[in-house]
XYZ file of C-alpha atoms in Angstrom:
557
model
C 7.444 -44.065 118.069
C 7.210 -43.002 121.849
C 3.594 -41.759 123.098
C 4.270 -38.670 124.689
C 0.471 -38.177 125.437
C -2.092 -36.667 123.339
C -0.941 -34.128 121.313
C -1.919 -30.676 121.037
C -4.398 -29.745 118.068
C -4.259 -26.314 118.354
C -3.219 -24.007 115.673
C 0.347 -23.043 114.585
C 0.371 -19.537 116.086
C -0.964 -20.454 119.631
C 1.349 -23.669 119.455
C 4.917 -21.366 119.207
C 3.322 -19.132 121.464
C 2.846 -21.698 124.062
C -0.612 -20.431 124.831
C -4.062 -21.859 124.752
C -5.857 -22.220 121.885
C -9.584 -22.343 121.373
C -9.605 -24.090 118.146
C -11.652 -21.998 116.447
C -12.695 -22.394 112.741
C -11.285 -21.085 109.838
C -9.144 -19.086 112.554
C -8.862 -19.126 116.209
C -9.908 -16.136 118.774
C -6.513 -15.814 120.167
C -4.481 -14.692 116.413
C -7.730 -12.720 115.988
C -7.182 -10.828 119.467
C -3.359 -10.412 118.580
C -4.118 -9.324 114.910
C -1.720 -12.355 113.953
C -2.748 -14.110 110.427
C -3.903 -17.783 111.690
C -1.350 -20.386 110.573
C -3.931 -22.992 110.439
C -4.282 -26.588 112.080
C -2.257 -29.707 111.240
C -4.365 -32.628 109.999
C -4.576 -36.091 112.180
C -1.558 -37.543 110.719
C 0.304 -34.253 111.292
C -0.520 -35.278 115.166
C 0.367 -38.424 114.642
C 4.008 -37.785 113.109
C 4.408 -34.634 115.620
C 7.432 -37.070 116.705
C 9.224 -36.589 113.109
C 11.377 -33.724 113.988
C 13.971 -32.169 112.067
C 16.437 -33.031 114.761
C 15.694 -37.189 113.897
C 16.272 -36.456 110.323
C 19.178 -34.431 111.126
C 20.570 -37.265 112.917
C 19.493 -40.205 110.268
C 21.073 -38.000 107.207
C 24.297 -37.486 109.448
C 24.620 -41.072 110.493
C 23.866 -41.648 106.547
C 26.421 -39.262 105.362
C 29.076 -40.639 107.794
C 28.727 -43.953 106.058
C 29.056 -42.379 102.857
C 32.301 -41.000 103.346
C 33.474 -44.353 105.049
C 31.969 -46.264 102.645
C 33.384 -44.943 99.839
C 37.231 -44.908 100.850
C 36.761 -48.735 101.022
C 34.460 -50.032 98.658
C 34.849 -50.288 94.274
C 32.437 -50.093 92.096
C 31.129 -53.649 92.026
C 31.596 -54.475 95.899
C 28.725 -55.927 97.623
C 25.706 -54.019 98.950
C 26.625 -50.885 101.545
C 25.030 -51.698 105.178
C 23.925 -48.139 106.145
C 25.252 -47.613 109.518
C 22.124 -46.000 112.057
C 19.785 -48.564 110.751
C 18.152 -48.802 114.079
C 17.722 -44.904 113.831
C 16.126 -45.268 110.517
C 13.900 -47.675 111.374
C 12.997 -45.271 115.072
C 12.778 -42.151 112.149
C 10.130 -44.208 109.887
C 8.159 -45.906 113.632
C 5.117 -47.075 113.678
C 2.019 -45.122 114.442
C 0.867 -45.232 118.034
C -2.320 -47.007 118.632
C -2.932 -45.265 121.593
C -2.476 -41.874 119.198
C -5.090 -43.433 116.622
C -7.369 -44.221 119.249
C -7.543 -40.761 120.848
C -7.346 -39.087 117.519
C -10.194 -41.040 116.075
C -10.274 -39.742 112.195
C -13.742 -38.538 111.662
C -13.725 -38.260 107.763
C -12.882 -41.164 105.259
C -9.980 -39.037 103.890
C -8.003 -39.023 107.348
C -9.448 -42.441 107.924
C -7.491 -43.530 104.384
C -4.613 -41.450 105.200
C -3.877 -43.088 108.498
C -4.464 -46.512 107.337
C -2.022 -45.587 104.372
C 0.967 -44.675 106.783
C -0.042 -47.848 108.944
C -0.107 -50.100 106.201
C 2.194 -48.872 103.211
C 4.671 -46.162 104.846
C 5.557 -46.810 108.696
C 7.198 -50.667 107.959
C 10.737 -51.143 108.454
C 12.781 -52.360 105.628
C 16.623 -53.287 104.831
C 18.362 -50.401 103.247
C 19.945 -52.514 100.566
C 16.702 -52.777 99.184
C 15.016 -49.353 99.021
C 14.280 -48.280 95.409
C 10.565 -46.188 96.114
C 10.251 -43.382 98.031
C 8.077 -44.051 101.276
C 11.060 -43.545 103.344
C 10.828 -39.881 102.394
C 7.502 -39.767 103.487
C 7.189 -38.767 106.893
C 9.400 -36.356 107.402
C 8.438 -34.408 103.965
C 4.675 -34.694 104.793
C 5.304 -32.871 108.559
C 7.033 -29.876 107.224
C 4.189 -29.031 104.994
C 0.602 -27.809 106.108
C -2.617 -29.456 105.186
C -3.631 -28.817 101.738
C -0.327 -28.244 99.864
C 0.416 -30.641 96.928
C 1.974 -33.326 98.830
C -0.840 -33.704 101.009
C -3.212 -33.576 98.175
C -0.985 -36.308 96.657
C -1.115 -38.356 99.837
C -4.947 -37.929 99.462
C -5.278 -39.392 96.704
C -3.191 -42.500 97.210
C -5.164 -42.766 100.080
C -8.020 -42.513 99.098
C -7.428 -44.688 95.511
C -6.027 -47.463 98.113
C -9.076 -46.968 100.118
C -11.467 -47.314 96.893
C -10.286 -50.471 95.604
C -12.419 -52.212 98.493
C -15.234 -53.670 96.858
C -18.347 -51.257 97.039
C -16.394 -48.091 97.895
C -17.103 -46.111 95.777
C -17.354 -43.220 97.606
C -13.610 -43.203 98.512
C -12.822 -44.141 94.679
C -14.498 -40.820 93.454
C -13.239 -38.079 96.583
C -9.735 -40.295 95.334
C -10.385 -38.601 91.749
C -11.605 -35.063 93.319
C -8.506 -35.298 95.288
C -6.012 -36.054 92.176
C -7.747 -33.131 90.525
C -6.455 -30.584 93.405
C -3.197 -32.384 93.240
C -2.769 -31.726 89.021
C -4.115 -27.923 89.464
C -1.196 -27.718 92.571
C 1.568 -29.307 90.394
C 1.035 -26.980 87.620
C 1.303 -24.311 89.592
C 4.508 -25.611 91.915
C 6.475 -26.321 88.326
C 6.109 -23.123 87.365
C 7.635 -21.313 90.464
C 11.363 -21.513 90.340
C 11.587 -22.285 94.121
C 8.714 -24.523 94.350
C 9.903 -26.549 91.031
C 13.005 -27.520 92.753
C 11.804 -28.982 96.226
C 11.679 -32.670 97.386
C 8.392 -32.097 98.110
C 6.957 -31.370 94.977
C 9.521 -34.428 93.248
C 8.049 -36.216 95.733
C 4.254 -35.156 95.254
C 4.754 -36.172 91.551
C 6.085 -39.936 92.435
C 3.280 -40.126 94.351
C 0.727 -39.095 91.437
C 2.758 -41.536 89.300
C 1.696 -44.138 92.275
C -2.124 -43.065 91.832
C -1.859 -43.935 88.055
C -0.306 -46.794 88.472
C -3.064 -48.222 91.213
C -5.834 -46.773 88.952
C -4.547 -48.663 86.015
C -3.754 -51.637 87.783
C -7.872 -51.669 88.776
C -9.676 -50.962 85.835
C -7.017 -52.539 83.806
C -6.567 -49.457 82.101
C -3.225 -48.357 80.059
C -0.231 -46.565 81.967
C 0.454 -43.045 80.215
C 3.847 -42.601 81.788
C 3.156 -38.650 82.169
C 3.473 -38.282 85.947
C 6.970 -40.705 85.462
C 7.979 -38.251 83.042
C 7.344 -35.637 85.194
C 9.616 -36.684 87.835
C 12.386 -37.482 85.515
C 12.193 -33.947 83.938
C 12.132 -32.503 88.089
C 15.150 -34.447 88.473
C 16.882 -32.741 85.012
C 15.995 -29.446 86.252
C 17.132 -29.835 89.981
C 20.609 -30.732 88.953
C 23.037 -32.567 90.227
C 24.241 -30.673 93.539
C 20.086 -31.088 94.619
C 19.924 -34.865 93.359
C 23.018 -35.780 95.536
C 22.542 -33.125 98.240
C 20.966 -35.334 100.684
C 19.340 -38.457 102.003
C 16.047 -37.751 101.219
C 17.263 -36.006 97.897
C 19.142 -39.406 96.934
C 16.578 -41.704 97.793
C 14.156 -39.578 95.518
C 16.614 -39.333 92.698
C 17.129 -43.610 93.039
C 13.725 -43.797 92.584
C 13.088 -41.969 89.568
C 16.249 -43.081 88.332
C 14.296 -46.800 88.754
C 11.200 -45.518 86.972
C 12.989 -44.953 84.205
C 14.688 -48.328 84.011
C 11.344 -50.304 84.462
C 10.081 -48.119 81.609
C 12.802 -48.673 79.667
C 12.281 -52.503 79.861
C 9.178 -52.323 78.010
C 9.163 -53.305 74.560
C 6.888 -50.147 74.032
C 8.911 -47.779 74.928
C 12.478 -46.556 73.355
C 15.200 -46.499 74.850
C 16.244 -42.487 75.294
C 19.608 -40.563 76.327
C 17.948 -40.051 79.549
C 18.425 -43.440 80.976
C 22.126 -43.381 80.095
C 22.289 -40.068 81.736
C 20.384 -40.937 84.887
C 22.899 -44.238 84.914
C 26.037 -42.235 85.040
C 24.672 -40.256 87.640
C 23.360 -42.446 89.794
C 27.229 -44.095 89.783
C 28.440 -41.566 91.229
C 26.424 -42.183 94.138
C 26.735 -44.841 96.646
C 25.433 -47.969 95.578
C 22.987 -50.401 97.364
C 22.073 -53.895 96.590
C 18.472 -52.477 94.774
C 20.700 -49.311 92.999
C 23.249 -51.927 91.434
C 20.294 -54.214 90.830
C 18.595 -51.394 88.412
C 21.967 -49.849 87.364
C 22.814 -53.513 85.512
C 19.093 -53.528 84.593
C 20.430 -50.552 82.040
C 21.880 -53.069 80.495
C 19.249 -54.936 79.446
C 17.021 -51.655 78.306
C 19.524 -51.405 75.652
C 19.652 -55.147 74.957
C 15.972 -55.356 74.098
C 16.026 -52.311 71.825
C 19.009 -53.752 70.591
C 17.384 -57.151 69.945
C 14.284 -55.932 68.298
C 16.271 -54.660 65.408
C 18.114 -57.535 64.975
C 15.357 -60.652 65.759
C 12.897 -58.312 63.573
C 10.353 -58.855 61.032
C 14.007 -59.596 58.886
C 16.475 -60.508 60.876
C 20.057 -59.350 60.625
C 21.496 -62.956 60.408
C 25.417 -61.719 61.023
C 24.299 -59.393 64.261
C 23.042 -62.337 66.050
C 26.008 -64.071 67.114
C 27.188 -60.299 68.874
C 23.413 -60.102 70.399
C 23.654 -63.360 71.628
C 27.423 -62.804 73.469
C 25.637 -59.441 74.722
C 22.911 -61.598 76.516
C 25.363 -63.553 77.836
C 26.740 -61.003 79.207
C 24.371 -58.967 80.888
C 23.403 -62.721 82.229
C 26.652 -63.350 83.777
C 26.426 -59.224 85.629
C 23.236 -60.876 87.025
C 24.613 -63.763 88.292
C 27.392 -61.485 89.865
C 24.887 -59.765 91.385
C 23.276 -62.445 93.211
C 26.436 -63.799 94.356
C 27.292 -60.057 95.668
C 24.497 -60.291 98.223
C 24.989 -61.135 101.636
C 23.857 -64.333 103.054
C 21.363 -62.775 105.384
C 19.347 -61.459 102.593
C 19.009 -64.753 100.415
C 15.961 -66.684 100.930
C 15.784 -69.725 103.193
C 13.488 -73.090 102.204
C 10.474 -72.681 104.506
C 9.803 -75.558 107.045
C 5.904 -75.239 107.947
C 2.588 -73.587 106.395
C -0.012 -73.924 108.316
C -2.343 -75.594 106.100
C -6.098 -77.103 106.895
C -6.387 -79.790 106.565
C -9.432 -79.988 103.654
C -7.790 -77.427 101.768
C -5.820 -78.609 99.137
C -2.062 -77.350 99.723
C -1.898 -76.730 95.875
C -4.202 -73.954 95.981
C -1.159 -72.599 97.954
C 2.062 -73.843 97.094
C 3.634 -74.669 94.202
C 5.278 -78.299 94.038
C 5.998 -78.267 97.898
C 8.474 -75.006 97.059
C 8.107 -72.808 100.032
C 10.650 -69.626 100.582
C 11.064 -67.114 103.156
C 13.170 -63.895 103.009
C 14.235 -61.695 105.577
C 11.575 -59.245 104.472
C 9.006 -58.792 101.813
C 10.956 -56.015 99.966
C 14.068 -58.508 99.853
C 11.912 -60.884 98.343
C 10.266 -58.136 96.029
C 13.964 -57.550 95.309
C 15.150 -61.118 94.542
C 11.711 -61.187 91.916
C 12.490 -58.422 90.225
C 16.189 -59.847 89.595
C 14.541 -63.294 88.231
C 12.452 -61.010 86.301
C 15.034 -59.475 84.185
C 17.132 -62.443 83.828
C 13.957 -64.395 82.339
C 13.972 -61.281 79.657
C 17.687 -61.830 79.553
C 17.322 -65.045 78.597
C 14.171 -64.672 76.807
C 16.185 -62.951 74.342
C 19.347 -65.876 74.249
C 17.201 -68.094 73.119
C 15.763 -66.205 70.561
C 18.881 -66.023 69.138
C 19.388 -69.963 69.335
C 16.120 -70.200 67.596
C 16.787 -67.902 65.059
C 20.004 -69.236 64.005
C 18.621 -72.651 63.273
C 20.973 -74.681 65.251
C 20.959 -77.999 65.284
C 19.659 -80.318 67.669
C 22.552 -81.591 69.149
C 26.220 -80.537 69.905
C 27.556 -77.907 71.961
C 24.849 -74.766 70.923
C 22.686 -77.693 71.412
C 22.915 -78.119 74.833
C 23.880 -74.570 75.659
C 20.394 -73.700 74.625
C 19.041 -76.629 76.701
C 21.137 -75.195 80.105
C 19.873 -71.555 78.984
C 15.757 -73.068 79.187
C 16.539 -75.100 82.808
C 18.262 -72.129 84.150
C 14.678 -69.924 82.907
C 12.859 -72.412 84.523
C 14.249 -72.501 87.626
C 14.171 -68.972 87.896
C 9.936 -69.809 87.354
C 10.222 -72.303 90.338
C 11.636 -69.292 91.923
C 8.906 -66.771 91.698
C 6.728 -69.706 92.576
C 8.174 -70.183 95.712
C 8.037 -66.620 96.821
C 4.596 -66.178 96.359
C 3.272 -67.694 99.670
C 5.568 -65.232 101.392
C 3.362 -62.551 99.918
C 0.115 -64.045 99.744
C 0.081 -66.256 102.922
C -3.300 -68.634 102.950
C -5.267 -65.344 102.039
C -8.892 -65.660 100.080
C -10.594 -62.906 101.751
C -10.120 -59.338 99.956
C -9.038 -56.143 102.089
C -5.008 -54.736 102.681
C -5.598 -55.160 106.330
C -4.130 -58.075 107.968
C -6.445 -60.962 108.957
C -5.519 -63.597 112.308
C -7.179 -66.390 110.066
C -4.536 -66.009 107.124
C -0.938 -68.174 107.521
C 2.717 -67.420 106.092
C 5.267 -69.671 106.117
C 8.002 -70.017 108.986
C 11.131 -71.640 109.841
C 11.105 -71.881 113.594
C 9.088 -68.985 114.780
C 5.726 -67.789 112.888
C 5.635 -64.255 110.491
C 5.870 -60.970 112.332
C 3.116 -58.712 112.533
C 5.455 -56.684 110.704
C 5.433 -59.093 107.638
C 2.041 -59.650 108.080
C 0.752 -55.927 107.986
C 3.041 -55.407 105.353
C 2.370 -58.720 102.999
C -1.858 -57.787 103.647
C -1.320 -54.499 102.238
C 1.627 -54.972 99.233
C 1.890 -58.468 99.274
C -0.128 -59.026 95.628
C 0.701 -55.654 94.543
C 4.200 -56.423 94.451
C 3.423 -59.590 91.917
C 1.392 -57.743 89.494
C 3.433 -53.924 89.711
C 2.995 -52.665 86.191
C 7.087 -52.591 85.344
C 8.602 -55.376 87.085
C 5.281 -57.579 86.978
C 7.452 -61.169 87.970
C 3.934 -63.228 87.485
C 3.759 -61.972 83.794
C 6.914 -62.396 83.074
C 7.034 -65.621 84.177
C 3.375 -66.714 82.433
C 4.299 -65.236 79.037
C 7.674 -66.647 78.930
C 8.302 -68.731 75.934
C 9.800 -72.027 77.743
C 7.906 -71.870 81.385
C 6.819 -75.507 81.658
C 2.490 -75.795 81.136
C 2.475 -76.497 85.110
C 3.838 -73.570 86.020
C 2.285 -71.634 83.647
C -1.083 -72.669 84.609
C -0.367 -72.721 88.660
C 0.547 -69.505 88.107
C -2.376 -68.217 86.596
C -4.382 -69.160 88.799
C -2.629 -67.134 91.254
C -2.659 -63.837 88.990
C -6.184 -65.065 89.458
C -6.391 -65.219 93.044
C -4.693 -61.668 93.360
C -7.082 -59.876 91.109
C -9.876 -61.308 93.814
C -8.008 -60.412 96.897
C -7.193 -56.468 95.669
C -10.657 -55.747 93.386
C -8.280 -56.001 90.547
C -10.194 -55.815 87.184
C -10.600 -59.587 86.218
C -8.810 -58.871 82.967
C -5.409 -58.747 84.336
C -5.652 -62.677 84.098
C -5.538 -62.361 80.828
C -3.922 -58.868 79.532
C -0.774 -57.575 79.908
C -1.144 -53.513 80.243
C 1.783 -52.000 78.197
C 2.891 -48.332 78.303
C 1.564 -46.205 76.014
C 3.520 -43.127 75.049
C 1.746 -39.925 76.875
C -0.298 -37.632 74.701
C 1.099 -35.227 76.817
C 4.539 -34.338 77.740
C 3.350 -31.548 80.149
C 5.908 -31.763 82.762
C 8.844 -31.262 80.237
C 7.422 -28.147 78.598
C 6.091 -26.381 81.658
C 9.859 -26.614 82.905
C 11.069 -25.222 79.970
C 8.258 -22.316 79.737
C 9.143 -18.836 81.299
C 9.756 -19.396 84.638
C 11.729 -22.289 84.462
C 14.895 -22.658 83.041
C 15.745 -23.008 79.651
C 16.743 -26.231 77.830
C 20.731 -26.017 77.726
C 21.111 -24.746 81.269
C 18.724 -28.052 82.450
C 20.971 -30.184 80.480
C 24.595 -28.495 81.649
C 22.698 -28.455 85.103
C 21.979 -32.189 85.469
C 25.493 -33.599 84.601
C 27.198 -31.270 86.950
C 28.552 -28.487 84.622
């Protein structure tokens, strides 16, 4: 981002007036003099982001939109990931706060503190477009076009804030996060209930970012998920339609990511696999693909293979279905493996060369059998982990098969199973090796980054853009509640007792460097089904619209 000076903080009146403001409090002298209703004040980060005009997003959604139509005249269904032409301009939209502007602005209370730290550390780092599947990128310019204390800001708060409050001893941040979340329920209740309000990305947006608190909450007392804010967002999307789901950049990206929600909740043995995941599948193909969209759309696959399987490798298994389940895991294996092979070069990792290492500390409190990998960013590599994720599920459930059909212990099943078990394992080495790309040599806790802390290289040491970015998501990442790659790999039936154990203690090590509850060592947090389903029946109350109309309404009718 430029620095074009220190901006204005006057209010909204005086500033499209041109005129000098006294910044008075609640309202300023000059809309009192004119008999003008004050407007208000923009917050610090408002300042900060003054730069996040409607003409840049303007530009990134047309340079996005160009590529579309491009794009799709050439490409097929299964074709490789779409490079996103304007990346540069993406990357200039999303910029990175001005330190000169935090300096002079100099946040005064521990919300704007938070808030600023947040956008440092978790929004304003520039990522591949082949691997967005959250909704950060939104961020920005959502958060500019609305004044202090609407929902999204209260949402924002409360991120903030919970991110803020997972330092040890802050507890003051942890309860003003729960004040804020408060505000940001009451506001949500009232923005579903106003048809024009119900339908914006910002309040779609406002509710992914609740769904963020619970999942950071959860993740720190080692509490379980209730899915309701998740829910939420997929019953926003059902009632927006189609024609506001696909209508632009920001409303794809937001529709990607809920349509991603409800994959990674579909993966959890806990939780059934509905028509709405087949329904958000076919409409998400009929947008254009990236390497993370294709990644969760063949993830579908495998939501309906593990409610498939648990009927079949049940309490009495269905001896004659097995042979079909097993072809089926197969299957969705070999999609995988096309998957991989789909990505371009740039964006597979590369063996590491040097960690900088003392020399007293043991390198295996680091690194995993010498297996060091870099990527060309930490969301590629967040990417690549979930992908080994579901394949270990994938082939999790193969061999359950093998083992439930009693083969025997040698011929061709024989050593089909045996290929199936190296292949899991590798995928294990895998995740090992990733992990000192986002941990580095860190012991200290805190998500900023630290000079003392070292991540692997090839010829030229991390970025500061990897670095801020691995301080602040680099464990989070591991551990996310859906995707979770160190579970999955721990609880895995055939990960070797080495890597089980090396990998524990690095489950270990993250729940010190992020205040995590100690727990999560030990306890897997599963998704419980929410006592509430307040989202979907608000939408449906007067108001809203009723339940045939939201269905014809979502698949384009």
């Amino acid at each position: 981002m430029v620095y074009g000076g220190k901006p204005s903080a006057g209010c909204l009146n005086c500033k499209r007036r041109k005129i000098k403001c006294d910044e008075g409090r609640p309202v300023c002298n000059q809309c009192i003099k004119s008999k003008r209703t004050c407007l208000g004040y923009l917050g610090p980060l408002d300042l900060v982001l003054r730069n996040q005009t409607q003409i840049t997003q303007n530009k990134v959604e047309g340079k996005q939109k160009k590529y579309t139509r491009s794009n799709s005249s050439t490409t097929s269904a299964r074709n490789g990931p779409a490079h996103v032409e304007g990346y540069q301009t993406q990357q200039l939209a999303r910029g990175s706060i001005s330190p000169l502007l935090l300096q002079e602005l100099s946040p005064s209370t521990s919300e704007d503190v938070a808030i600023c730290k947040f956008f440092a550390s978790f929004v304003f780092i520039p990522r591949h477009p082949d691997t967005v599947r959250g909704f950060m990128e939104c961020l920005p310019s959502l958060y500019t076009a609305t004044l202090d204390g609407s929902l999204l800001h209260q949402a924002v708060a409360s991120v903030s804030l919970a991110i803020a409050g997972a330092a040890p001893r802050n507890t003051r941040d942890r309860i003003l996060a729960q004040t804020k979340f408060g505000e940001a329920l009451k506001s949500t209740n009232r923005a579903i209930k106003d048809r024009e309000e119900s339908v914006k990305d910002e309040t779609l947006l406002a509710v992914l970012l609740m769904g963020l608190y619970e999942r950071i909450t959860s993740i720190a007392e080692a509490s379980a998920l209730s899915g309701s804010h998740d829910a939420g967002a997929l019953a926003l999307v059902k009632h927006r339609g189609k024609k506001r789901n696909t209508g632009s950049a920001i409303a794809i990206t937001l529709f990607n990511a809920v349509h991603a929600q409800i994959v990674e909740h579909a993966l959890e043995e806990s939780v059934p696999v509905g028509s709405h995941l087949a329904e958000c599948t076919a409409l998400a193909n009929c947008i254009p693909q990236t390497m993370a969209s294709r990644l969760n759309a063949i993830s579908t696959a495998l939501a309906f293979l593990r409610s498939n399987a648990r009927s079949v490798l049940g309490e009495h298994p269905l001896r004659d279905r097995i042979p079909s389940l097993l072809c089926d895991a197969f299957a969705a294996n070999q999609q995988l493996i096309d998957w991989a092979q789909s990505v371009p070069p740039e964006l597979h990792l590369l063996s590491a060369c040097s960690l900088d290492i003392a020399a007293d500390v043991p390198r295996e409190r680091f690194v995993y059998c010498g297996r060091i990998d870099v990527y060309y960013d930490l969301f590629v590599a967040t990417i690549w982990n979930f992908y080994r994720a579901i394949r270990i599920k994938v082939l999790g459930i193969a061999l359950d098969c093998f083992d439930a059909m009693s083969i025997p212990s040698h011929g061709p099943l024989a050593n089909q199973r045996q290929t199936v078990i190296e292949d899991l394992q590798c995928l294990v080495d895998d995740i090992c090796g990733s992990i000192p790309f986002h941990l580095g040599t860190k012991i200290s806790p805190g998500y900023l980054d630290s000079p003392s802390v070292e991540f692997p290289y090839i010829t030229t040491k991390a970025s500061s853009v990897h670095r801020r970015a691995a301080a602040a998501s680099g464990g989070w990442f591991l551990i996310e509640p859906y995707s979770e790659p160190l579970n999955t790999a721990i609880e895995a039936t055939y990960t070797r007792d080495d890597q089980r154990e090396w990998l524990l203690t690095q489950l270990s090590r993250v729940a010190d460097l992020y205040n995590f509850a100690p727990m999560l060592v030990v306890i897997r947090k599963k998704v419980r089904q929410s006592s509430s389903a307040v989202y979907p029946k608000t939408l449906l109350e007067k108001g809203g619209c009723d339940e045939d109309a939201t269905r014809d309404k979502f698949h384009g009718v």
